[in-house]
Every structure is written in C-alpha cells, then in structure tokens.
Short mmCIF file of C-alpha atoms in Angstrom, two decimals:
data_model
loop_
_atom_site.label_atom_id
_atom_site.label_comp_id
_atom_site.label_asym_id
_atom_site.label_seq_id
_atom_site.Cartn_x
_atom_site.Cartn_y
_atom_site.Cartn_z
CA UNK A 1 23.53 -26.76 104.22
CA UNK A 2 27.41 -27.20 103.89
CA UNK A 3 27.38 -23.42 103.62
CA UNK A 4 25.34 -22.22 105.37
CA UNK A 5 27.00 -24.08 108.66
CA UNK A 6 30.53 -22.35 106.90
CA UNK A 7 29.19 -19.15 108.01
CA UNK A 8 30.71 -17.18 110.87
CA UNK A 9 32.77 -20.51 111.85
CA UNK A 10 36.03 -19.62 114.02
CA UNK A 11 39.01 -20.43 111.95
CA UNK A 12 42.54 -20.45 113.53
CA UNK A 13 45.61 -18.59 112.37
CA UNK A 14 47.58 -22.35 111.76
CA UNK A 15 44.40 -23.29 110.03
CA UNK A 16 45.44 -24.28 106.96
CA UNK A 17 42.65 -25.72 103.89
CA UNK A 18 45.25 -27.27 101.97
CA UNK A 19 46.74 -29.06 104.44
CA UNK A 20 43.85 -29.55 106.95
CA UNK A 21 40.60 -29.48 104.16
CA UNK A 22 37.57 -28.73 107.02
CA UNK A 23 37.72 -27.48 110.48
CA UNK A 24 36.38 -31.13 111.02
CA UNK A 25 39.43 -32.46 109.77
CA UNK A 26 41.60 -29.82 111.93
CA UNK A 27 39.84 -31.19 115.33
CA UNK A 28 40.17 -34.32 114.41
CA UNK A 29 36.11 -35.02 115.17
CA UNK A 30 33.21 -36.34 113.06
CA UNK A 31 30.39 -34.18 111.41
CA UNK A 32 27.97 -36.12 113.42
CA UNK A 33 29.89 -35.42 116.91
CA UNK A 34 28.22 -37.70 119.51
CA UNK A 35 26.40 -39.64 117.17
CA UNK A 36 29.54 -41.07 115.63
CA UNK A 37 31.40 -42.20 118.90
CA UNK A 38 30.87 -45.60 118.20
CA UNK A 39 31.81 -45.73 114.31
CA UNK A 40 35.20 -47.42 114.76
CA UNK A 41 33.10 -50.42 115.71
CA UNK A 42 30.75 -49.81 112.53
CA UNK A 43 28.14 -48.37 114.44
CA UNK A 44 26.04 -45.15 113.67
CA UNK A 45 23.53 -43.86 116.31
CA UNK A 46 20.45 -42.98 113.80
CA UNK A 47 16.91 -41.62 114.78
CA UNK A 48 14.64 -44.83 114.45
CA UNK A 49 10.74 -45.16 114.55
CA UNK A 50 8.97 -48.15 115.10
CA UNK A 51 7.87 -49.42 111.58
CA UNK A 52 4.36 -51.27 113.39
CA UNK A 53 3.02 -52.23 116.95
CA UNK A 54 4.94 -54.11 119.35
CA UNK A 55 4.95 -55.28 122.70
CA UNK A 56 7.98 -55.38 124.75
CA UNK A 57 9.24 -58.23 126.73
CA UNK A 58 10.89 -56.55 129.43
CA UNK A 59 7.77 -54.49 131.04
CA UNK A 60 4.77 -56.00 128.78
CA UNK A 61 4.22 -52.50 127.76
CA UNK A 62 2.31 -51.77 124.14
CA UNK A 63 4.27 -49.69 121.94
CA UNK A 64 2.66 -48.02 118.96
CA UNK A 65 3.86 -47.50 115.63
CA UNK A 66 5.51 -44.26 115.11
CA UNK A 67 7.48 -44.10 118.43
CA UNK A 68 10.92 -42.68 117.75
CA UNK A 69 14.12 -44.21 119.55
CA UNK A 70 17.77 -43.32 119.00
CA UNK A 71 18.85 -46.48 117.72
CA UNK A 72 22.52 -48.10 116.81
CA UNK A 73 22.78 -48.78 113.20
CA UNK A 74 25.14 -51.94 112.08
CA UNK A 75 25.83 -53.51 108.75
CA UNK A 76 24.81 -57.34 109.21
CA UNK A 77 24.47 -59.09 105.71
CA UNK A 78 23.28 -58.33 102.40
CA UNK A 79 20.50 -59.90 100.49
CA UNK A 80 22.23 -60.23 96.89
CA UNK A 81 23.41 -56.68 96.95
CA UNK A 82 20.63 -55.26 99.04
CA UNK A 83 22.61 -54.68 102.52
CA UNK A 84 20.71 -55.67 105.77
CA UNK A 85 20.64 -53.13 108.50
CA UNK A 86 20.25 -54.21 112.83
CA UNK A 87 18.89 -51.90 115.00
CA UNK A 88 19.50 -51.66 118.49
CA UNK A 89 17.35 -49.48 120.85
CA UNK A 90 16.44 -48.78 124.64
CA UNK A 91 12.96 -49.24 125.68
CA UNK A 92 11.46 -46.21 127.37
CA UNK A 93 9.94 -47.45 129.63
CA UNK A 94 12.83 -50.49 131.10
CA UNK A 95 15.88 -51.45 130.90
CA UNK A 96 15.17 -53.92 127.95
CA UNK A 97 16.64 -53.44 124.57
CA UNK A 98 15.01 -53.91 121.43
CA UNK A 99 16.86 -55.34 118.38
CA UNK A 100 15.23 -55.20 115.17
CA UNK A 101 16.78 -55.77 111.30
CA UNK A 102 15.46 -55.07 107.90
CA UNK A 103 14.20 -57.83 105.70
CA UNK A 104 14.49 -56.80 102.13
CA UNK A 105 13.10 -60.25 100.49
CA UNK A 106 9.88 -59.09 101.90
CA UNK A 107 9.77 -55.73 102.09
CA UNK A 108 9.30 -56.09 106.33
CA UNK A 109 11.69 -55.25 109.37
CA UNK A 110 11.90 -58.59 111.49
CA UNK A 111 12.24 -58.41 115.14
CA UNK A 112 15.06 -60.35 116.65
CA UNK A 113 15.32 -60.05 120.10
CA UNK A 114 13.40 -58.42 123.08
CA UNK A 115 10.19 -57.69 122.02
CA UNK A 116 6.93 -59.01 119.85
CA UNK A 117 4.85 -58.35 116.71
CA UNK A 118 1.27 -57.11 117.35
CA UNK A 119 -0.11 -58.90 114.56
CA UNK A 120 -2.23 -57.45 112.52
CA UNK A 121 -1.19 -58.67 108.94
CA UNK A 122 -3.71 -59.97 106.21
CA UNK A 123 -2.78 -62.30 103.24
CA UNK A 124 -3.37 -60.62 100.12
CA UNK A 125 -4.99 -63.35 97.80
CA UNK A 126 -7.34 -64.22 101.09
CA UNK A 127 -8.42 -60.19 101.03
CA UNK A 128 -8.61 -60.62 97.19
CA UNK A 129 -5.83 -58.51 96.56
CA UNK A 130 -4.19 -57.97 92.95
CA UNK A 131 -0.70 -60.03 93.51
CA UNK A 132 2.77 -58.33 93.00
CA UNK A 133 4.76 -60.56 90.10
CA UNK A 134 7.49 -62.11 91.67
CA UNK A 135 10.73 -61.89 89.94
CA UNK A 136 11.16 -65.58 88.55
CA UNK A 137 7.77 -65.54 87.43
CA UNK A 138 8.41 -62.49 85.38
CA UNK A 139 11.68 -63.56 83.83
CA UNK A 140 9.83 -67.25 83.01
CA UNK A 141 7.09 -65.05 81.13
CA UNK A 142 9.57 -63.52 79.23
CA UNK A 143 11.43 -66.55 77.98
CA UNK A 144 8.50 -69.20 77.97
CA UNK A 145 5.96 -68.96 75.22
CA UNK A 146 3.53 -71.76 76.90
CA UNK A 147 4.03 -70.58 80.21
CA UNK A 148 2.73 -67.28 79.44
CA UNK A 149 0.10 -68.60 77.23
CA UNK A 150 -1.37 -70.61 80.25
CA UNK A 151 -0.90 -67.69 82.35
CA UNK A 152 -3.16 -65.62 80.17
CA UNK A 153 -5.95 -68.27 80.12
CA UNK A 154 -5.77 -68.04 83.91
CA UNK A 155 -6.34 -64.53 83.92
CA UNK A 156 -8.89 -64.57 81.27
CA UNK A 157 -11.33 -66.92 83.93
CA UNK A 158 -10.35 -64.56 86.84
CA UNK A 159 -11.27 -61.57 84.90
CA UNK A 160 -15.03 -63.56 84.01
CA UNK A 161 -15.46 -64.03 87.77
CA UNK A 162 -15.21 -60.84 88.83
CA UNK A 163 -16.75 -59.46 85.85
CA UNK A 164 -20.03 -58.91 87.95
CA UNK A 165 -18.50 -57.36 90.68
CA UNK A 166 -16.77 -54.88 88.45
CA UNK A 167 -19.93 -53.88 86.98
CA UNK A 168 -21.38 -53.62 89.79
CA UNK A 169 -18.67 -51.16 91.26
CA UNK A 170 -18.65 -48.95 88.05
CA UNK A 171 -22.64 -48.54 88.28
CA UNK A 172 -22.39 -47.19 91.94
CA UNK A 173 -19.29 -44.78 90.98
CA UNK A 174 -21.58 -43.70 88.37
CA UNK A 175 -24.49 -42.85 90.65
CA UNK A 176 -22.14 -40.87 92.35
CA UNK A 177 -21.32 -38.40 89.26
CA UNK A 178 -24.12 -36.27 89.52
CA UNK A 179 -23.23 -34.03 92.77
CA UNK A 180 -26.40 -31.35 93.05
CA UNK A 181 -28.67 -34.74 92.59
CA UNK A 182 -27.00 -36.47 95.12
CA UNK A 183 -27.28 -33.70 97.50
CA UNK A 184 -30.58 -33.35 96.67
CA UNK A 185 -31.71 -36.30 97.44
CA UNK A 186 -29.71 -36.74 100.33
CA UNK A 187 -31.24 -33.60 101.77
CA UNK A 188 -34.47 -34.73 101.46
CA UNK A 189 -33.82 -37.98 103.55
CA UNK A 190 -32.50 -35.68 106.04
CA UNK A 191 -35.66 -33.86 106.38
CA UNK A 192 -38.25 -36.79 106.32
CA UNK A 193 -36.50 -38.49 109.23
CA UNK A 194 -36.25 -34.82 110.96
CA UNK A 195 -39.86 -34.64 110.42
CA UNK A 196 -40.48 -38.54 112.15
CA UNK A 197 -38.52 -37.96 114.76
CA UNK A 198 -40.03 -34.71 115.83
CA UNK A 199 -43.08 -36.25 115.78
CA UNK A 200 -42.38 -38.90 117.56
CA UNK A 201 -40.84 -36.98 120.39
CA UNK A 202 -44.00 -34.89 120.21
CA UNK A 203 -46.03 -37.87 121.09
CA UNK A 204 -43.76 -39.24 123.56
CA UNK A 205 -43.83 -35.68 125.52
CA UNK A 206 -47.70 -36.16 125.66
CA UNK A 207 -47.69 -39.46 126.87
CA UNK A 208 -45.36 -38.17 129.74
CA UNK A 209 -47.35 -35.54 130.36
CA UNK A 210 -50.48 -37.24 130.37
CA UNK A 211 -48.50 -40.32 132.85
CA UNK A 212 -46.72 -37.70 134.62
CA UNK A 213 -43.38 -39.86 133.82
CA UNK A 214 -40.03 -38.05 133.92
CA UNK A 215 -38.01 -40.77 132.46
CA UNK A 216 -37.13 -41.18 128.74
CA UNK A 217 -39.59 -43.40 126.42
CA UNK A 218 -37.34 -46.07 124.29
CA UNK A 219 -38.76 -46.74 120.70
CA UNK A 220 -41.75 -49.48 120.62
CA UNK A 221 -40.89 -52.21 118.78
CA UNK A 222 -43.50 -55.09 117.20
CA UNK A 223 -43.00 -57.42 120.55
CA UNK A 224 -44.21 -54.65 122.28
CA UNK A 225 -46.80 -54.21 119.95
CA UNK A 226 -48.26 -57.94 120.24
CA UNK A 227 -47.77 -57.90 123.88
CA UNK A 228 -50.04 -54.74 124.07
CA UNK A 229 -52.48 -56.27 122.45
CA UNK A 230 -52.72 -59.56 124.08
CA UNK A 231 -53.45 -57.67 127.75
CA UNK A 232 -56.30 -56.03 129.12
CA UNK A 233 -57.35 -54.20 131.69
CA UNK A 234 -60.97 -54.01 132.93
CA UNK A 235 -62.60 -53.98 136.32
CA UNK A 236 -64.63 -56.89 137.52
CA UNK A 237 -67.93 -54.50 138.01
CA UNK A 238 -69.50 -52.40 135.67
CA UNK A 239 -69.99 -48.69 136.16
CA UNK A 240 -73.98 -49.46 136.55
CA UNK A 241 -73.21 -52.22 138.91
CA UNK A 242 -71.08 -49.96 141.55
CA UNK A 243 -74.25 -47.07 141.70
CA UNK A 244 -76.30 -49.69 142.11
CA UNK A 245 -74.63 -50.90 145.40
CA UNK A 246 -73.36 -47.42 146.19
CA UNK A 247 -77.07 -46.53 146.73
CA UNK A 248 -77.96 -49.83 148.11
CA UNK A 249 -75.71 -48.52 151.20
CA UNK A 250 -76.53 -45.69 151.44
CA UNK A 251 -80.29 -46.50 151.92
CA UNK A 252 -79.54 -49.10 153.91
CA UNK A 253 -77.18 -46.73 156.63
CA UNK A 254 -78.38 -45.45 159.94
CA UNK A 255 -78.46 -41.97 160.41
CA UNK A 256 -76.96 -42.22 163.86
CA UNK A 257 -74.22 -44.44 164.82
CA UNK A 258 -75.37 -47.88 166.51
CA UNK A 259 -71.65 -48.13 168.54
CA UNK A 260 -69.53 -45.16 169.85
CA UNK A 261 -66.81 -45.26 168.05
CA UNK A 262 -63.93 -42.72 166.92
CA UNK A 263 -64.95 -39.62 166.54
CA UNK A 264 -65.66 -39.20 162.52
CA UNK A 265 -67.32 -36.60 160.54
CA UNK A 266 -69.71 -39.22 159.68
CA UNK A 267 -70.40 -39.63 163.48
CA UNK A 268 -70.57 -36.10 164.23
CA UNK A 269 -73.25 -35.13 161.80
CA UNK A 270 -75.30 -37.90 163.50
CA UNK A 271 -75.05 -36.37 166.58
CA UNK A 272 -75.68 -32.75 165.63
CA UNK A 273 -78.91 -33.90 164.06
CA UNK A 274 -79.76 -36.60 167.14
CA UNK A 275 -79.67 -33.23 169.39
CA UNK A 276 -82.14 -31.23 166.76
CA UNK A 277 -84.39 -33.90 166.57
CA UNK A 278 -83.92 -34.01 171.04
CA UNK A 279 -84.66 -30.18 171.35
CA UNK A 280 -87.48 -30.18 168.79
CA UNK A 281 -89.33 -32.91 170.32
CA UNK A 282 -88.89 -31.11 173.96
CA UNK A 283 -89.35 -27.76 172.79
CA UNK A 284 -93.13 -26.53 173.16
CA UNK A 285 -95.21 -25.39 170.61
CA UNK A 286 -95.32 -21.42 171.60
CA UNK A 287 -92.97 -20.83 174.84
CA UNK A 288 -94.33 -17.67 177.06
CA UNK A 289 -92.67 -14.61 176.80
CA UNK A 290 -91.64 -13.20 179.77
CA UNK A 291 -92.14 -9.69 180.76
CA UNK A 292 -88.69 -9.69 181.99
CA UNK A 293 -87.19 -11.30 178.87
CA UNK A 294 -89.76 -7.95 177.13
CA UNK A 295 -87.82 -5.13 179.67
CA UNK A 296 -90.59 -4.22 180.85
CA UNK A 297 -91.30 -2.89 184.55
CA UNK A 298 -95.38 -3.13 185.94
CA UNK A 299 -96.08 -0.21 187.92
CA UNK A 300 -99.89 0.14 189.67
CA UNK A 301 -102.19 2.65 188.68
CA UNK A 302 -102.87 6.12 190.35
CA UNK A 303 -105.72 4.98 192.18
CA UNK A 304 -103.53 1.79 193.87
CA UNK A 305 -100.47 3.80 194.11
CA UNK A 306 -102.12 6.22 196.25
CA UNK A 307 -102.78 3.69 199.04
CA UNK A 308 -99.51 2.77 200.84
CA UNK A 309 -100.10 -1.19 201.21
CA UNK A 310 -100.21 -1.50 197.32
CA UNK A 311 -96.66 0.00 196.99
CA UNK A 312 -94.30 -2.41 195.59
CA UNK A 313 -90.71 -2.57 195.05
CA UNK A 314 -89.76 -2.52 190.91
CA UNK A 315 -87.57 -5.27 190.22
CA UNK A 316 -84.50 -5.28 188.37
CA UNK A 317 -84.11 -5.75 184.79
CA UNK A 318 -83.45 -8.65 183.45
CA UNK A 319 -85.50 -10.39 186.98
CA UNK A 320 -88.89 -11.95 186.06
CA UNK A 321 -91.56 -9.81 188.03
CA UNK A 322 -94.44 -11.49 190.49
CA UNK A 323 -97.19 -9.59 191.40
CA UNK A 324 -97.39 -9.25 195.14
CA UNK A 325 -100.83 -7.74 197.15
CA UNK A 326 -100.29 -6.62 200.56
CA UNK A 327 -104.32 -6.92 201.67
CA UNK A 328 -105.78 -8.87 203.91
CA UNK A 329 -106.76 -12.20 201.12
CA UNK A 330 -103.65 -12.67 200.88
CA UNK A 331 -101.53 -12.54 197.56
CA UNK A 332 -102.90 -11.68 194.19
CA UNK A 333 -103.11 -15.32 192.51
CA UNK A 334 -103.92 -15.56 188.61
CA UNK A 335 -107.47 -16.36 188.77
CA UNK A 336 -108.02 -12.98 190.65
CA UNK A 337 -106.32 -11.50 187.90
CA UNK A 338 -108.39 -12.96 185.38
CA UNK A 339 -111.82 -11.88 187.03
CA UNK A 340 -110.57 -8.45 187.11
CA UNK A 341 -109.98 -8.19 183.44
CA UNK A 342 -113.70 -9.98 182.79
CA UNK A 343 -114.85 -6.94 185.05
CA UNK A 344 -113.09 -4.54 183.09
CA UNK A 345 -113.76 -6.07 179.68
CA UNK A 346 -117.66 -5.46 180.78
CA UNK A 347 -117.49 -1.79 181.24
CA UNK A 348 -115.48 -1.40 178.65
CA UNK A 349 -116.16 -1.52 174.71
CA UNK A 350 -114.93 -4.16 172.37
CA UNK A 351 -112.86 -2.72 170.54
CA UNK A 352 -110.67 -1.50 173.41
CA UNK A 353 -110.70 -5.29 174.86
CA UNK A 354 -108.95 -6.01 171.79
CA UNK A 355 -106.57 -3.23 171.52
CA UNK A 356 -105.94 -3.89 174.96
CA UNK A 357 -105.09 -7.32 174.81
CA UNK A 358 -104.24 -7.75 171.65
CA UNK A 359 -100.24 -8.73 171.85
CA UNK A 360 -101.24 -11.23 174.93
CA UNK A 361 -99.52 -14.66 174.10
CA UNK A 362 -101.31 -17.55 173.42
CA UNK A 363 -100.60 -20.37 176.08
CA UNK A 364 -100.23 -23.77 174.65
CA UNK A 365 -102.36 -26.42 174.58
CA UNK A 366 -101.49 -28.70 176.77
CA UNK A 367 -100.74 -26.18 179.56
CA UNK A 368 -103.17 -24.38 182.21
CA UNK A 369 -103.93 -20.99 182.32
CA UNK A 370 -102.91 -21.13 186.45
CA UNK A 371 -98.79 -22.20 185.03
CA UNK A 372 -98.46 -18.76 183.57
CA UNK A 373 -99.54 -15.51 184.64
CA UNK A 374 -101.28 -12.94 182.60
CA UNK A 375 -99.21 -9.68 181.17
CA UNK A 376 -101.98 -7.61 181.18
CA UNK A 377 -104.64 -6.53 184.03
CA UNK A 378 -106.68 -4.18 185.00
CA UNK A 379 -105.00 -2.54 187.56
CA UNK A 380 -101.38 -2.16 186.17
CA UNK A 381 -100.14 -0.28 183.33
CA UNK A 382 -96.98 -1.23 180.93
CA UNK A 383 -93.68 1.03 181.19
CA UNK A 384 -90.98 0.58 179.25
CA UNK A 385 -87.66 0.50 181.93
CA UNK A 386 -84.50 2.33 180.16
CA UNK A 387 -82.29 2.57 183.40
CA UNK A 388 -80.05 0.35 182.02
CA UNK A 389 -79.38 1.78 178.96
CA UNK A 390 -76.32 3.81 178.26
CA UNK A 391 -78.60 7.03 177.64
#
C-alpha cells in the first residue's frame, strides 16, 4: 500500500528524505488527514458499526445491527492489560449522540449513554449450552488434585443424562447418510400428497359446479363431519301425498271462472271455451246455403222470358236473390213454388227428379219449409255469374 500511494507523488526541489523522511513529515499533516484532527486530544475518528440492536433515546428510533457511524475513538481504562476503548457517535436520524465502550471481561460492548439495548440475549446453561472454563477455574484444575477429581465426577453424571439425547441425535444424522434413499423417499411423499390434493380439488370443482358456487371450498374437518350428520332435510309431504292433492284440485276446479278477476291465462282459456260451447249450442244443425253465398244468378226460362211482365232485374253478387212475379196473384210465395216442382216432377221421370234436385239442402228439423225458399224450380234455370271476376 505504502508504495503503491509513493507512486507519481509531487516531490519538491527542498524536499529532502534525510532530513524530512515522508512528504507527510514535510507538510507537517497526518496520514489519516481529517480523521486525525482531533488526535492531540487522544482522539481518532474510526468507522464504527453497531455491534447489536439498539434504540435511541433522542428520537425513539430502532437501529439495527450493522449500521455504520463515524465514531471518535478514546483510550478510557484497561482491564489488566486489555485496554478499553469509548465510542462516540451521531445518531442519523437526531441530534443525540451515542456513547458506547468495549467490555473485555465479557466479551460485550456496553452502552453508556444515549441510547438502549434491544435485548435479545439467552443464558447459556438455561439453553443447555457447553460452558466456556473460566480462568480461575482452569488454573484451580491444574493445581488441585481433589478439585479436579470432583469436577470429573460431575461431568461423568452430566454426560449419563444426556446420554439418550446423544443417541438419539447420532441415529437421525445417520438416517441422513444415505442421500439417493432419502430423496427417494422424499419424492414419493411429494407425489402422494400431489395426488390427494388433486383429487380433492377435483371434487371440490364438482361440488361447485353442481351448487353453482364461485367461492373457494375450505377443507372439511370431523366437526363438520358430525354436524352433517346430525341434520336433515326432508319435506313434510311425501311425493305420493302432493299428486294426490295436485289431482284432488284439479278435479275439483271450475272450468270457467266463478268471479271476474285479472285477466290470467287460466281465465282466458275459460272464456275461449265458454264462447265454443255459446256458438255450438246456438248454431243449427245444417244452416241454408244461400244462392248468393253459391254466386249464383236465377234467370227465367225462354218461355217466361219471352213475356215482358216476367222480366226481372239480376241482382248483384254477393246480394241474396227473391223471386219476384209481376201477374195479377200477386208475388210468387214458396208454396207456389213447391206445387210447381210436384207438377214438374209428374211429367217428368225419376231419375231426372233426382238429378235435378239432387244438391237441394236439407232444412232442419225444427224449421218450416215456408222460412226458406227453394233453390230449384221449375221455371228457372241455374247460371253461374262471373262478372266479377278478374277474367
């Protein structure tokens, strides 16, 4: 280091090594410049690190072990010809200064002023600790034949006691010799609990599923179990029990509602079939067709057509049509009608009565042949009417 710091160093011309020794020595300055202002007084500004945890008494801040400070160093004491040491030190964080000196008997740096110990010290025979020798015991071993003969009898009994233990420890650090079977094994653990707990998230992602929960399932454990088992769920009614009263009401139901009410789908369907039943008991059993409903036009024969009081006027389609007679009896009524078509049937054969009046409608029962004219006479002729039709 000395000469490696020699190197390319600015020597004077009136620098002279015999005289002056070091270009220290020529300017009259310390090797440790700044760090040695304070030596006249016996001080040395070191680099110090907190030795263990402290808090400090001037901002009740924690500071850890391994915190470097630039610290004064001063000669206090000595402890036979160990000497003791004070530190002095700036906290970082305040004003507050933190004196601190060594403490050779025990190994320890004591604090003396402006801060405190976080203590986290053990005793060692209370942690069952092997005990360092102290130095009076050692020399009294040395000189005193019963002393160390009673000393060895103590140790003797302490080494029965913990005979077990050390047997114990010495089997385990054997079990741990055998590397590939170790890691064998240890593999294999792995990969049984790998294989439970994939399984067991398999179930719990069915049970979510089948729930429809989205939040995570903790592992059961044997309260939950016997809880489980002591409840039960089960409806006051049996399954046969509810049909049975299901179809109870259902027989028991009107068809139509007894109250108007709001307007349901049950009540609707009521009155849809309220109106069939309505229009099928009103409805007769064969209704007349029309021949206007047919579009069909009656038009005279030749022989009427000829004479100009039978001329009539042909209605329009979609207009039922009455038969009107200009003579002197007055207007053609149905039973006229009727005798004409007896008078006709007469001359005629049979099988052109039926061919003739074959697609008459039957009138109903209950209703008289005067109600409803006949569609087909003797004297008029069907024609189909296609004035209305696009063609």
């Amino acid at each position: 280091m000395g000469e490696r710091k020699g190197v390319n160093k600015y020597y004077p011309p009136d620098f002279n090594p015999e005289k002056h020794g070091s270009l220290n020595r020529y300017h009259n300055s310390h090797p440790l410049r700044e760090r040695a202002r304070k030596l006249s007084q016996g001080i040395l500004i070191i680099r110090f690190e907190m030795p263990y945890n402290i808090w400090c008494d001037g901002c009740k801040n924690h500071i850890g072990m391994g915190v470097r400070y630039n610290a004064e160093k001063k000669k206090v004491g000595n402890y036979y010809t160990t000497p003791i040491y004070r530190f002095r030190m700036k906290c970082h964080l305040c004003v507050n200064y933190i004196e601190m000196q060594t403490d050779p008997a025990n190994c320890d740096y004591v604090i003396v002023s402006g801060a405190q110990r976080k203590e986290e010290r053990w005793d060692m025979a209370d942690n069952e600790q092997v005990l360092t020798t102290e130095h009076e015991k050692k020399q009294k071993l040395e000189t005193d034949a019963m002393f160390r003969l009673e000393h060895g009898e103590a140790d003797r009994s302490t080494l029965k006691k913990a005979l077990p233990t050390l047997s114990h420890i010495q089997e385990a650090q054997s079990a741990w010799k055998d590397d590939f079977a170790l890691n064998s094994m240890l593999r294999k653990r792995f990969r049984e609990k790998k294989k439970a707990m994939q399984e067991e998230e398999e179930r719990d992602q069915a049970l979510q599923a089948k729930a429809s929960l989205a939040i995570p399932l903790v592992p059961e454990t044997e309260d939950d179990r016997r809880l489980a088992a002591l409840l039960k769920f089960h409806t006051l009614d049996s399954y046969e029990d509810k049909q049975k009263l299901k179809r109870t009401e259902i027989i028991s139901r009107s068809w139509f509602p007894s109250a108007p009410g709001p307007t349901t789908s049950s009540s609707k369907a009521g009155s849809v079939l309220k109106k069939l039943a309505q229009n099928r008991r009103s409805a007769p059993a064969c209704s007349p067709i029309t021949v206007g409903n047919l579009g069909i036009v009656r038009r005279r024969s030749r022989e009427v057509s000829e004479s100009p009081h039978h001329t009539t006027e042909t209605p329009k389609s979609g207009e039922p049509w009455v038969p009107e007679r200009n003579t002197q009896d007055g207007p053609t009524s149905p039973r006229d009608c009727s005798l004409e078509t007896a008078e006709t049937s007469k001359s005629r054969g049979p099988r052109e009565q039926e061919g003739k009046c074959q697609d008459r409608p039957q009138s109903p029962p209950g209703s008289s042949q005067e109600d409803t004219p006949h569609l087909c006479t003797l004297s008029s002729s069907l024609v189909a009417d296609y004035s209305d039709s696009e063609s």
